[in-house]
Short mmCIF file of C-alpha atoms in Angstrom, two decimals:
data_model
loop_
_atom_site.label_atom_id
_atom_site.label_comp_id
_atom_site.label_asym_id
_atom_site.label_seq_id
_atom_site.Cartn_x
_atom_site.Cartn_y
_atom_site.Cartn_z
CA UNK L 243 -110.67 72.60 -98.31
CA UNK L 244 -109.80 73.62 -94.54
CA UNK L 245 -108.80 70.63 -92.29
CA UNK L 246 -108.91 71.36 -88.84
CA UNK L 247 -105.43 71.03 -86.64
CA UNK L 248 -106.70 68.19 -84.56
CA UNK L 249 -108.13 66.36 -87.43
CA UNK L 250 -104.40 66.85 -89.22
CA UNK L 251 -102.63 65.38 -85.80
CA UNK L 252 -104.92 62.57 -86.32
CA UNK L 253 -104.23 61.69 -90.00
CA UNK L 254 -100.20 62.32 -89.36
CA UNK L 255 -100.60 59.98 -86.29
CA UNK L 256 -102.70 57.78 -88.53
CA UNK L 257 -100.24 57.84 -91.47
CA UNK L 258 -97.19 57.60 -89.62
CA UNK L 259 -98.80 54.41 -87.74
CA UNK L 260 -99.19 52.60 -91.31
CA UNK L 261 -96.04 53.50 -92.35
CA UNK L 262 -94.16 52.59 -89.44
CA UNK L 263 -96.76 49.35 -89.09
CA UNK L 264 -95.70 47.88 -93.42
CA UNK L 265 -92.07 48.75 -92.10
CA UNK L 266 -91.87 46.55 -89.28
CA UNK L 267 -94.06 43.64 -90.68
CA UNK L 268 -91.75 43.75 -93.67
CA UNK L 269 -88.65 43.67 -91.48
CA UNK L 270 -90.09 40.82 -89.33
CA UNK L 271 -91.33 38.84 -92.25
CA UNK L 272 -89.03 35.89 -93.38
CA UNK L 273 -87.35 36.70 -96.31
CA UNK L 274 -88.05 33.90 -98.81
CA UNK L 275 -84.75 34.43 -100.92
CA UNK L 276 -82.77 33.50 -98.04
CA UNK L 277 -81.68 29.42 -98.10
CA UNK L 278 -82.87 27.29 -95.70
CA UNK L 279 -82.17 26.87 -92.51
CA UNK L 280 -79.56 23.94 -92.15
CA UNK L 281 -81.52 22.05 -89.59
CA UNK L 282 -80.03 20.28 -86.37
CA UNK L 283 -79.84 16.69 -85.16
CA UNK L 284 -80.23 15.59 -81.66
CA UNK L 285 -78.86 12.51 -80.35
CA UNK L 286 -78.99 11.01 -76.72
CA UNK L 287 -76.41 9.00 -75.12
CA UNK L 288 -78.96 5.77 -74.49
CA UNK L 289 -79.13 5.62 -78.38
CA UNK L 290 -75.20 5.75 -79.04
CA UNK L 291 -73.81 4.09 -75.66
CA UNK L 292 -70.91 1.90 -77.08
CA UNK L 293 -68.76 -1.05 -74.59
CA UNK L 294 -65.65 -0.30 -75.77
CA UNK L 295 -61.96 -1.31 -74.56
CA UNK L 296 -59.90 1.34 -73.52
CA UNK L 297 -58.66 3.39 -76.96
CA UNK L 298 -54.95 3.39 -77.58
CA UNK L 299 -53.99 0.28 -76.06
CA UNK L 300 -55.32 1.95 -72.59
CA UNK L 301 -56.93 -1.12 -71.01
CA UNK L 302 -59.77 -2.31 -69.36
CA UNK L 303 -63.46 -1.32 -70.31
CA UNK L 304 -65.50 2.36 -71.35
CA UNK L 305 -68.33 3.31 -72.48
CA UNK L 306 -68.24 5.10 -75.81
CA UNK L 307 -70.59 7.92 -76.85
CA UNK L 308 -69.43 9.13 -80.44
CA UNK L 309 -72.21 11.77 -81.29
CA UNK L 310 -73.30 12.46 -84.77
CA UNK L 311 -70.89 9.81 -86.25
CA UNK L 312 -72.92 9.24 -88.97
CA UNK L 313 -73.71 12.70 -89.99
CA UNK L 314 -71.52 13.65 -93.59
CA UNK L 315 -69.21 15.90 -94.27
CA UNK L 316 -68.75 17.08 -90.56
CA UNK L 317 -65.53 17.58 -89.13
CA UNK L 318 -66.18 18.21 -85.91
CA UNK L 319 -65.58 14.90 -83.38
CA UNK L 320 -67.64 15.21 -80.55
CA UNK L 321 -67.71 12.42 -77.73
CA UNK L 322 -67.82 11.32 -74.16
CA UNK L 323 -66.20 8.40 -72.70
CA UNK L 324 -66.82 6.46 -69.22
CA UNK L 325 -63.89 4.87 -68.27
CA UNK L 326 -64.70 2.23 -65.91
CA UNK L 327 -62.45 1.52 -62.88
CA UNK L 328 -58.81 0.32 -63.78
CA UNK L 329 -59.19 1.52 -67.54
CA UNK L 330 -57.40 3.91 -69.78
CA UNK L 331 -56.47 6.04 -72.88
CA UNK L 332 -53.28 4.85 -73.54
CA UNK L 333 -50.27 7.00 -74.10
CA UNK L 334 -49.96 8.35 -77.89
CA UNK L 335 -48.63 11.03 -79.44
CA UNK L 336 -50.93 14.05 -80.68
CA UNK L 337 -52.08 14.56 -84.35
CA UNK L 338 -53.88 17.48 -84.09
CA UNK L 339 -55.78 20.15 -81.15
CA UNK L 340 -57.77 17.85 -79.05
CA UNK L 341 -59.72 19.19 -76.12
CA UNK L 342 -60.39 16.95 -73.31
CA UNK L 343 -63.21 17.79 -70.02
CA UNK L 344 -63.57 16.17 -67.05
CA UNK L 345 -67.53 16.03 -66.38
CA UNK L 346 -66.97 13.44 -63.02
CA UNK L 347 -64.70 11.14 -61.27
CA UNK L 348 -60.97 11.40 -61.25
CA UNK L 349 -57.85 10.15 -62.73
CA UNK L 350 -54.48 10.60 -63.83
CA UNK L 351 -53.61 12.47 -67.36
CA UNK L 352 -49.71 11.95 -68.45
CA UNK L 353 -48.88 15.09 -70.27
CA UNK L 354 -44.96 14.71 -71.96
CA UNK L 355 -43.96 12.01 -69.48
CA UNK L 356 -45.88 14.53 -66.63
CA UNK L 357 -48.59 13.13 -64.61
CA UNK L 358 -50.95 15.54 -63.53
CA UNK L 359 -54.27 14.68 -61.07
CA UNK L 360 -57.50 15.99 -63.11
CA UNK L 361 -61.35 15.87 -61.58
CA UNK L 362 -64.85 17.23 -62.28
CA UNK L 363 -64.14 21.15 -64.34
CA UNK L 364 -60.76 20.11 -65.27
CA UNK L 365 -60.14 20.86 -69.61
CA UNK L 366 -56.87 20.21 -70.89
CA UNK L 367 -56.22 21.56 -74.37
CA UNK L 368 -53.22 18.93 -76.31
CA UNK L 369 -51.49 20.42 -79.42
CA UNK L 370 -50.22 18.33 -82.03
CA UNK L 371 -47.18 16.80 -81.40
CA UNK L 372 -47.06 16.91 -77.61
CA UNK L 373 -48.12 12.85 -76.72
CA UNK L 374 -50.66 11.93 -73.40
CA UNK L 375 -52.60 9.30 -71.72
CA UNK L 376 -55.15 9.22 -69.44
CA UNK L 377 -55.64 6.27 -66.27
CA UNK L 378 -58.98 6.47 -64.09
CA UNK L 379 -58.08 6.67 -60.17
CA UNK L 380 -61.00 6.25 -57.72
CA UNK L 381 -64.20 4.42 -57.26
CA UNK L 382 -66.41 6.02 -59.71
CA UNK L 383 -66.14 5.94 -63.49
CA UNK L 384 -64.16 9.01 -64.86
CA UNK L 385 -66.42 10.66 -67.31
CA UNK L 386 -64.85 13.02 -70.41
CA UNK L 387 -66.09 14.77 -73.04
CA UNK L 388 -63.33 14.63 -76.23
CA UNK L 389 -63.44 17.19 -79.19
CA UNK L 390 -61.41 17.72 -82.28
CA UNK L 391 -61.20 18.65 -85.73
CA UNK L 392 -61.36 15.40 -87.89
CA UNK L 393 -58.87 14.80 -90.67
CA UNK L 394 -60.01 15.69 -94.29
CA UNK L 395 -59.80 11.96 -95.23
CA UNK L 396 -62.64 10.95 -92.43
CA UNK L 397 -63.42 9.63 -89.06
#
């Protein structure tokens, strides 16, 4: 049987387009082997908003936003704090990496006995066994976001 060369370039084309068409809709199909997705939760500061006294014998009032307290088994602390005028973190000595960011207002963080001035974009990284506090200066609230590992033990 004698195919002509235009009706072969069509079958190829045609072939080549299934092929390449069970490839890809393999490759974009989910596999149903793999495990499940872990999910996500979303939480929004209205919902965790805590009055709190200033942690570490810092003084005066904040607002305390501990995100995903309640989830298990995570490690990760994640929070924000609004310290209201005349409060603070008081001074304590490190236990473990900490990371602290300065989202608005100002204040004064004591690094080993140093005071240094911090403001909105200001992150300052604390190791374990270097100590700090933190005082709000100014009018507004000074806002922070806090993160570190939690111990093995808890929260």
């Amino acid at each position: 049987m004698r195919h002509s060369t235009s009706a072969c370039l069509r079958y190829g084309a045609c072939l080549s387009a299934l092929i390449l068409g069970a490839a890809w809709t393999r490759a974009a199909a989910p596999d149903r082997s793999a495990a499940a997705p872990g999910g996500y939760i979303i939480e929004h500061d209205a919902d965790i908003a805590a009055n709190e006294p200033g942690t570490h014998n810092g003084g005066g009032q904040t607002v305390g936003y501990s995100f995903f307290k309640k989830v298990p088994n995570l490690r990760l602390i994640f929070r924000k704090r609004a310290l209201k005028p005349g409060s603070g973190i008081g001074y304590h000595e490190q236990k473990e990496d900490e990371i602290y960011y300065v989202l608005s207002g100002r204040g004064v963080m004591t690094l080993d006995g140093k005071p240094v001035d911090v403001g909105p974009g200001t992150a300052i990284l604390t190791r374990p066994g270097s100590s700090h506090g933190l005082k709000q200066t100014g009018a507004e609230d000074l806002v922070i976001m806090i993160n570190y590992e939690a111990p093995a033990a808890g929260r």
